[in-house]
CSV table of N, CA and C and ligand atoms in Angstrom, one decimal:
chain,number,residue,atom,x,y,z
A,1,MET,N,0.8,-0.9,-0.3
A,1,MET,CA,0.3,0.0,0.0
A,1,MET,C,1.1,1.5,0.0
A,2,VAL,N,0.8,2.0,-0.6
A,2,VAL,CA,1.5,3.1,-1.1
A,2,VAL,C,0.6,3.9,-1.0
A,3,MET,N,0.4,5.2,0.3
A,3,MET,CA,-0.4,6.2,0.6
A,3,MET,C,-1.0,7.0,-1.1
A,4,SER,N,0.5,7.7,-1.8
A,4,SER,CA,0.1,8.8,-2.7
A,4,SER,C,-0.3,8.0,-3.9
A,5,CYS,N,-0.9,6.9,-3.8
A,5,CYS,CA,-0.7,5.8,-5.4
A,5,CYS,C,-2.2,5.9,-5.6
A,6,LEU,N,-3.1,6.3,-6.7
A,6,LEU,CA,-4.0,6.6,-7.1
A,6,LEU,C,-5.3,5.3,-7.0
A,7,PHE,N,-4.4,3.9,-7.2
A,7,PHE,CA,-4.8,2.8,-7.8
A,7,PHE,C,-4.7,2.0,-6.1
A,8,CYS,N,-4.0,2.6,-6.0
A,8,CYS,CA,-3.4,2.0,-3.9
A,8,CYS,C,-4.6,1.9,-3.4
A,9,ARG,N,-4.7,3.6,-3.4
A,9,ARG,CA,-6.2,3.9,-2.7
A,9,ARG,C,-7.5,3.4,-3.0
A,10,ILE,N,-7.8,3.4,-4.4
A,10,ILE,CA,-9.2,2.2,-4.9
A,10,ILE,C,-9.1,1.0,-4.4
A,11,LEU,N,-8.3,0.1,-4.4
A,11,LEU,CA,-7.9,-1.0,-3.6
A,11,LEU,C,-8.2,-0.7,-2.1
A,12,GLN,N,-8.5,-0.2,-1.6
A,12,GLN,CA,-8.1,0.4,0.2
A,12,GLN,C,-10.0,0.7,0.1
A,13,GLY,N,-10.5,1.5,-1.0
A,13,GLY,CA,-12.0,1.5,-0.8
A,13,GLY,C,-12.1,3.0,-1.1
A,14,ASP,N,-10.7,4.0,-0.7
A,14,ASP,CA,-11.1,4.9,-0.3
A,14,ASP,C,-11.3,6.3,-1.4
A,15,ILE,N,-11.5,5.7,-2.4
A,15,ILE,CA,-11.8,6.6,-4.2
A,15,ILE,C,-12.4,5.5,-4.3
A,16,PRO,N,-13.7,5.4,-5.2
A,16,PRO,CA,-14.7,4.9,-5.4
A,16,PRO,C,-14.4,4.0,-6.7
A,17,SER,N,-14.6,3.0,-7.3
A,17,SER,CA,-14.8,2.9,-8.2
A,17,SER,C,-15.5,1.5,-8.4
A,18,HIS,N,-15.7,1.3,-10.2
A,18,HIS,CA,-17.2,0.6,-10.2
A,18,HIS,C,-16.1,-0.9,-10.6
A,19,ALA,N,-16.3,-2.2,-9.3
A,19,ALA,CA,-15.6,-3.3,-9.7
A,19,ALA,C,-16.4,-4.2,-10.8
A,20,VAL,N,-15.6,-4.8,-11.4
A,20,VAL,CA,-15.5,-5.7,-12.3
A,20,VAL,C,-15.6,-7.2,-11.9
A,21,TYR,N,-14.3,-7.4,-11.4
A,21,TYR,CA,-13.5,-8.4,-11.1
A,21,TYR,C,-12.6,-8.4,-10.0
A,22,SER,N,-12.7,-9.5,-8.7
A,22,SER,CA,-12.0,-9.5,-7.5
A,22,SER,C,-11.6,-10.0,-7.3
A,23,ASP,N,-9.9,-10.8,-6.9
A,23,ASP,CA,-9.9,-12.3,-6.0
A,23,ASP,C,-9.2,-11.8,-4.9
A,24,GLU,N,-7.8,-12.5,-4.6
A,24,GLU,CA,-6.9,-12.1,-3.9
A,24,GLU,C,-5.8,-11.2,-4.5
A,25,ARG,N,-4.9,-11.6,-5.6
A,25,ARG,CA,-4.1,-11.4,-6.0
A,25,ARG,C,-4.5,-9.9,-6.8
A,26,CYS,N,-5.1,-9.8,-7.2
A,26,CYS,CA,-5.7,-8.8,-8.9
A,26,CYS,C,-7.2,-7.9,-8.4
A,27,TYR,N,-7.9,-6.9,-9.2
A,27,TYR,CA,-8.3,-6.4,-9.1
A,27,TYR,C,-8.8,-5.6,-10.2
A,28,ALA,N,-10.2,-5.5,-10.7
A,28,ALA,CA,-10.1,-5.2,-12.1
A,28,ALA,C,-11.9,-4.1,-12.5
A,29,PHE,N,-11.5,-3.5,-12.1
A,29,PHE,CA,-12.2,-1.9,-12.4
A,29,PHE,C,-12.3,-1.1,-13.8
A,30,SER,N,-13.5,-0.7,-14.0
A,30,SER,CA,-13.8,0.2,-15.0
A,30,SER,C,-13.4,1.2,-15.3
A,31,ASP,N,-12.4,1.6,-16.4
A,31,ASP,CA,-11.9,3.2,-16.9
A,31,ASP,C,-12.8,4.3,-16.3
A,32,ILE,N,-12.0,5.6,-15.6
A,32,ILE,CA,-12.9,6.5,-16.3
A,32,ILE,C,-13.1,7.0,-17.0
A,33,HIS,N,-11.9,7.2,-17.9
A,33,HIS,CA,-11.9,8.0,-19.2
A,33,HIS,C,-11.9,6.7,-20.3
A,34,PRO,N,-13.1,6.4,-20.5
A,34,PRO,CA,-12.9,4.8,-21.5
A,34,PRO,C,-13.0,5.2,-22.8
A,35,GLN,N,-11.7,4.6,-23.8
A,35,GLN,CA,-11.6,5.3,-24.6
A,35,GLN,C,-11.8,4.0,-26.0
A,36,ALA,N,-13.0,2.9,-25.7
A,36,ALA,CA,-13.8,2.1,-26.1
A,36,ALA,C,-14.8,1.8,-25.3
A,37,PRO,N,-15.6,0.8,-26.1
A,37,PRO,CA,-16.9,0.6,-25.2
A,37,PRO,C,-16.6,0.0,-23.6
A,38,VAL,N,-16.0,-0.9,-23.8
A,38,VAL,CA,-15.4,-1.7,-23.1
A,38,VAL,C,-13.7,-1.4,-22.6
A,39,HIS,N,-13.9,-1.3,-21.2
A,39,HIS,CA,-12.3,-0.5,-20.7
A,39,HIS,C,-12.2,-0.4,-19.7
A,40,ILE,N,-11.7,-1.7,-19.4
A,40,ILE,CA,-11.2,-2.4,-17.8
A,40,ILE,C,-10.3,-2.1,-17.5
A,41,LEU,N,-9.4,-1.9,-16.1
A,41,LEU,CA,-8.4,-1.8,-15.9
A,41,LEU,C,-8.1,-2.9,-14.6
A,42,ILE,N,-7.1,-4.0,-15.1
A,42,ILE,CA,-6.6,-4.9,-14.1
A,42,ILE,C,-5.7,-4.8,-13.3
A,43,ILE,N,-6.0,-4.7,-11.8
A,43,ILE,CA,-4.1,-4.5,-11.6
A,43,ILE,C,-4.0,-5.3,-10.5
A,44,PRO,N,-3.1,-5.6,-10.1
A,44,PRO,CA,-2.9,-6.7,-8.9
A,44,PRO,C,-2.7,-5.4,-7.8
A,45,ARG,N,-3.3,-6.3,-6.4
A,45,ARG,CA,-3.2,-5.4,-5.0
A,45,ARG,C,-1.6,-5.5,-4.1
A,46,ARG,N,-0.8,-5.9,-5.0
A,46,ARG,CA,0.6,-5.6,-4.4
A,46,ARG,C,1.0,-4.5,-5.2
A,47,HIS,N,1.3,-3.2,-4.9
A,47,HIS,CA,2.3,-2.4,-5.1
A,47,HIS,C,3.2,-2.6,-5.9
A,48,ILE,N,3.2,-2.5,-7.8
A,48,ILE,CA,4.2,-2.5,-8.2
A,48,ILE,C,4.2,-1.5,-9.4
A,49,ASP,N,5.4,-0.4,-9.2
A,49,ASP,CA,5.3,0.6,-10.1
A,49,ASP,C,4.6,0.8,-11.2
A,50,SER,N,5.5,-0.8,-12.2
A,50,SER,CA,5.8,-0.6,-13.2
A,50,SER,C,5.8,-1.9,-14.0
A,51,LEU,N,5.3,-2.6,-15.3
A,51,LEU,CA,6.5,-3.8,-15.4
A,51,LEU,C,7.3,-3.7,-15.9
A,52,ASP,N,8.2,-2.7,-15.4
A,52,ASP,CA,9.7,-2.4,-15.9
A,52,ASP,C,9.7,-3.1,-14.5
A,53,GLN,N,9.5,-2.9,-13.7
A,53,GLN,CA,10.0,-3.1,-12.3
A,53,GLN,C,9.8,-4.1,-11.6
A,54,THR,N,8.9,-5.2,-12.8
A,54,THR,CA,8.7,-6.6,-12.7
A,54,THR,C,10.2,-7.5,-12.4
A,55,THR,N,10.2,-9.0,-12.0
A,55,THR,CA,11.3,-9.9,-12.0
A,55,THR,C,10.9,-11.0,-12.3
A,56,ALA,N,11.7,-11.9,-12.5
A,56,ALA,CA,11.5,-13.7,-12.2
A,56,ALA,C,10.2,-13.9,-11.5
A,57,GLU,N,10.5,-13.4,-10.3
A,57,GLU,CA,9.2,-14.0,-8.8
A,57,GLU,C,8.1,-13.6,-9.6
A,58,ASP,N,8.0,-12.2,-10.1
A,58,ASP,CA,6.6,-12.3,-10.5
A,58,ASP,C,6.0,-12.7,-11.8
A,59,THR,N,6.7,-13.8,-12.5
A,59,THR,CA,6.1,-14.3,-14.0
A,59,THR,C,4.1,-15.2,-13.2
A,60,ALA,N,4.5,-15.8,-12.5
A,60,ALA,CA,3.2,-16.2,-11.8
A,60,ALA,C,1.9,-15.0,-12.0
A,61,LEU,N,2.3,-14.0,-11.4
A,61,LEU,CA,1.2,-12.5,-10.9
A,61,LEU,C,0.8,-12.2,-12.3
A,62,LEU,N,1.9,-11.9,-13.3
A,62,LEU,CA,1.9,-11.9,-14.5
A,62,LEU,C,1.1,-12.1,-15.3
A,63,GLY,N,0.9,-14.0,-15.3
A,63,GLY,CA,0.2,-14.7,-15.5
A,63,GLY,C,-1.1,-14.7,-15.1
A,64,HIS,N,-1.1,-14.4,-14.0
A,64,HIS,CA,-2.9,-14.5,-13.4
A,64,HIS,C,-3.4,-13.5,-13.9
A,65,LEU,N,-2.5,-11.8,-13.9
A,65,LEU,CA,-3.5,-10.7,-14.5
A,65,LEU,C,-3.7,-10.7,-16.1
A,66,THR,N,-2.8,-11.6,-16.9
A,66,THR,CA,-3.6,-11.8,-18.1
A,66,THR,C,-4.5,-12.7,-18.4
A,67,ALA,N,-4.6,-13.8,-17.3
A,67,ALA,CA,-5.7,-14.8,-17.5
A,67,ALA,C,-6.8,-14.3,-17.0
A,68,MET,N,-6.9,-13.6,-16.0
A,68,MET,CA,-8.2,-12.1,-16.1
A,68,MET,C,-8.8,-11.2,-17.1
A,69,ALA,N,-7.5,-10.9,-17.5
A,69,ALA,CA,-7.9,-10.0,-18.8
A,69,ALA,C,-8.1,-11.0,-19.6
A,70,THR,N,-8.3,-12.2,-20.0
A,70,THR,CA,-8.5,-12.5,-20.7
A,70,THR,C,-10.4,-13.5,-20.3
A,71,GLN,N,-10.4,-14.0,-19.4
A,71,GLN,CA,-11.3,-14.8,-18.6
A,71,GLN,C,-12.5,-12.8,-18.9
A,72,ILE,N,-12.2,-12.0,-18.1
A,72,ILE,CA,-12.9,-10.6,-18.3
A,72,ILE,C,-13.6,-10.7,-19.7
A,73,ALA,N,-12.5,-10.5,-20.7
A,73,ALA,CA,-12.5,-10.3,-21.6
A,73,ALA,C,-13.8,-11.0,-22.4
A,74,ARG,N,-14.1,-12.8,-21.9
A,74,ARG,CA,-14.9,-13.7,-22.4
A,74,ARG,C,-16.4,-12.9,-22.1
A,75,GLU,N,-16.1,-12.5,-20.5
A,75,GLU,CA,-17.8,-12.0,-20.2
A,75,GLU,C,-18.4,-10.8,-21.2
A,76,GLN,N,-17.6,-10.4,-20.8
A,76,GLN,CA,-17.5,-8.7,-21.3
A,76,GLN,C,-18.0,-9.7,-23.4
A,77,LYS,N,-18.2,-10.9,-23.2
A,77,LYS,CA,-18.8,-10.5,-24.5
A,77,LYS,C,-18.1,-10.2,-26.0
A,78,LEU,N,-16.7,-10.4,-26.2
A,78,LEU,CA,-15.6,-9.9,-26.9
A,78,LEU,C,-14.7,-10.8,-27.8
A,79,ALA,N,-15.7,-11.5,-28.1
A,79,ALA,CA,-15.4,-13.1,-29.4
A,79,ALA,C,-15.0,-12.5,-30.3
A,80,ASN,N,-15.0,-11.2,-31.1
A,80,ASN,CA,-14.9,-10.4,-32.3
A,80,ASN,C,-13.6,-10.0,-32.1
A,81,GLY,N,-13.2,-9.9,-31.0
A,81,GLY,CA,-11.4,-9.5,-30.8
A,81,GLY,C,-11.1,-8.0,-29.7
A,82,TYR,N,-10.4,-8.4,-29.4
A,82,TYR,CA,-9.9,-6.6,-27.9
A,82,TYR,C,-8.3,-6.5,-27.6
A,83,ARG,N,-8.1,-5.5,-26.8
A,83,ARG,CA,-6.7,-5.7,-26.9
A,83,ARG,C,-6.2,-5.3,-25.6
A,84,VAL,N,-5.0,-5.8,-25.3
A,84,VAL,CA,-4.5,-5.5,-24.0
A,84,VAL,C,-3.5,-5.3,-23.7
A,85,VAL,N,-3.3,-4.1,-23.1
A,85,VAL,CA,-2.5,-3.0,-23.3
A,85,VAL,C,-2.0,-2.3,-21.8
A,86,VAL,N,-0.3,-2.8,-21.8
A,86,VAL,CA,0.7,-1.9,-20.6
A,86,VAL,C,0.8,-1.1,-21.1
A,87,ASN,N,0.9,0.4,-21.1
A,87,ASN,CA,1.6,1.5,-21.1
A,87,ASN,C,2.5,1.1,-20.1
A,88,THR,N,4.2,1.5,-20.1
A,88,THR,CA,5.2,1.3,-19.5
A,88,THR,C,6.3,2.9,-20.0
A,89,GLY,N,6.2,3.4,-18.4
A,89,GLY,CA,7.2,4.5,-18.2
A,89,GLY,C,6.4,6.0,-19.0
A,90,GLU,N,7.6,7.4,-18.9
A,90,GLU,CA,6.8,8.4,-19.5
A,90,GLU,C,6.7,8.3,-21.1
A,91,ASP,N,8.0,7.1,-21.9
A,91,ASP,CA,7.5,7.2,-23.8
A,91,ASP,C,6.2,6.4,-23.6
A,92,GLY,N,6.5,5.2,-22.5
A,92,GLY,CA,5.3,4.5,-22.9
A,92,GLY,C,3.5,5.3,-22.6
A,93,GLY,N,3.7,6.6,-21.7
A,93,GLY,CA,2.4,6.9,-21.7
A,93,GLY,C,1.7,6.3,-20.4
A,94,GLN,N,2.4,5.7,-19.3
A,94,GLN,CA,1.5,5.6,-18.3
A,94,GLN,C,1.6,6.7,-17.7
A,95,THR,N,0.1,6.6,-16.7
A,95,THR,CA,0.7,8.1,-16.1
A,95,THR,C,0.0,7.6,-14.3
A,96,VAL,N,-0.6,6.4,-14.6
A,96,VAL,CA,-0.7,6.2,-12.7
A,96,VAL,C,0.7,4.3,-13.2
A,97,SER,N,1.7,5.6,-11.9
A,97,SER,CA,2.6,4.5,-11.1
A,97,SER,C,2.4,3.1,-10.3
A,98,HIS,N,0.9,2.6,-10.9
A,98,HIS,CA,0.8,1.1,-10.3
A,98,HIS,C,0.1,-0.4,-11.7
A,99,LEU,N,1.0,-1.0,-11.7
A,99,LEU,CA,0.8,-1.4,-12.9
A,99,LEU,C,-1.0,-2.2,-13.1
A,100,HIS,N,-1.0,-1.5,-14.1
A,100,HIS,CA,-2.2,-2.2,-14.9
A,100,HIS,C,-1.9,-2.9,-16.4
A,101,LEU,N,-2.8,-3.8,-16.4
A,101,LEU,CA,-3.2,-4.3,-17.9
A,101,LEU,C,-4.8,-3.0,-17.9
A,102,HIS,N,-4.9,-2.8,-19.1
A,102,HIS,CA,-5.8,-2.3,-19.7
A,102,HIS,C,-6.2,-3.2,-20.4
A,103,LEU,N,-7.9,-3.4,-20.5
A,103,LEU,CA,-8.9,-4.2,-21.5
A,103,LEU,C,-9.3,-3.1,-22.2
A,104,LEU,N,-9.3,-3.5,-23.5
A,104,LEU,CA,-10.0,-2.5,-24.4
A,104,LEU,C,-11.1,-3.3,-25.4
A,105,GLY,N,-12.0,-2.7,-26.2
A,105,GLY,CA,-12.8,-3.5,-26.9
A,105,GLY,C,-14.4,-3.2,-27.3
A,106,GLY,N,-14.8,-3.9,-27.7
A,106,GLY,CA,-16.4,-3.1,-28.4
A,106,GLY,C,-16.1,-2.9,-29.2
A,107,ARG,N,-15.5,-2.1,-30.3
A,107,ARG,CA,-14.9,-1.2,-30.8
A,107,ARG,C,-13.7,-1.6,-32.2
A,108,SER,N,-13.9,-1.7,-33.7
A,108,SER,CA,-12.7,-2.0,-34.2
A,108,SER,C,-11.3,-1.0,-34.0
A,109,LEU,N,-10.4,-1.3,-33.9
A,109,LEU,CA,-9.2,-0.5,-33.0
A,109,LEU,C,-7.7,-0.2,-33.7
A,110,ASN,N,-7.5,1.0,-33.5
A,110,ASN,CA,-6.4,1.3,-35.3
A,110,ASN,C,-5.2,0.9,-34.3
A,111,TRP,N,-4.7,0.5,-35.0
A,111,TRP,CA,-2.8,0.2,-35.0
A,111,TRP,C,-1.9,0.6,-36.5
A,112,PRO,N,-0.9,1.6,-35.9
A,112,PRO,CA,-0.6,1.6,-34.9
A,112,PRO,C,-0.8,2.5,-33.8
A,113,PRO,N,-0.9,2.9,-32.0
A,113,PRO,CA,-1.1,3.5,-31.4
A,113,PRO,C,-0.2,4.8,-32.0
A,114,GLY,N,-0.5,5.5,-31.4
A,114,GLY,CA,-0.2,7.3,-31.5
A,114,GLY,C,1.1,7.7,-30.4
B,1,LIG,P1,-2.3,4.8,-18.3
B,1,LIG,O1,-2.0,6.2,-18.9
B,1,LIG,O2,-1.4,3.4,-18.5
B,1,LIG,O3,-0.9,5.3,-16.6
B,1,LIG,O4,-3.7,4.2,-17.8
B,1,LIG,C1,-4.2,5.0,-16.5
B,1,LIG,C2,-5.6,5.0,-16.6
B,1,LIG,O5,-6.6,4.8,-15.2
B,1,LIG,C3,-6.3,5.9,-17.4
B,1,LIG,O6,-6.9,5.3,-18.2
B,1,LIG,C4,-7.1,6.7,-16.7
B,1,LIG,O7,-8.4,7.4,-17.2
B,1,LIG,C5,-7.4,6.3,-15.4
B,1,LIG,N1,-7.6,6.2,-14.4
B,1,LIG,C6,-7.5,7.5,-13.8
B,1,LIG,N2,-8.2,7.6,-12.7
B,1,LIG,C7,-8.8,6.8,-12.7
B,1,LIG,C8,-10.0,6.6,-11.8
B,1,LIG,N3,-10.0,7.0,-10.6
B,1,LIG,N4,-11.0,6.2,-11.4
B,1,LIG,C9,-10.6,4.5,-13.0
B,1,LIG,N5,-10.0,5.2,-13.7
B,1,LIG,C10,-8.9,5.9,-13.7
B,2,LIG,ZN1,-0.5,1.3,-5.8
């Protein structure tokens, strides 16, 4: 728990969020500024700054986060396709320093991103 971290505070319940999925290792909630009809963030309960801060010891956790993104995509009926994105660091466009997977879907997504 990092007091200054927005997503840690969401995990604590200090800041409201719309829960989509929750278990002992992760939490998924609706993005406040959706970029697609479905835009969900999947975060670990343990604070990790970014993907770049993960180590081999986080392999199982990263696999779990990815598997939950896939499970949520099925529940959200994104059978036509979707995108899972992990913005990392300044050049990667990361604005919240708590590791998160974006699950985007419900429309045809452009490539390459900006
Ligand atoms: P990133 O730019 O990859 O770090 O993504 C951060 C995401 O968090 C953005 O898509 C924001 O819209 C989203 N976000 C910021 N504040 C909140 C909030 N209070 N509740 C839900 N999503 C948020
Ligand atoms: Zn945090």
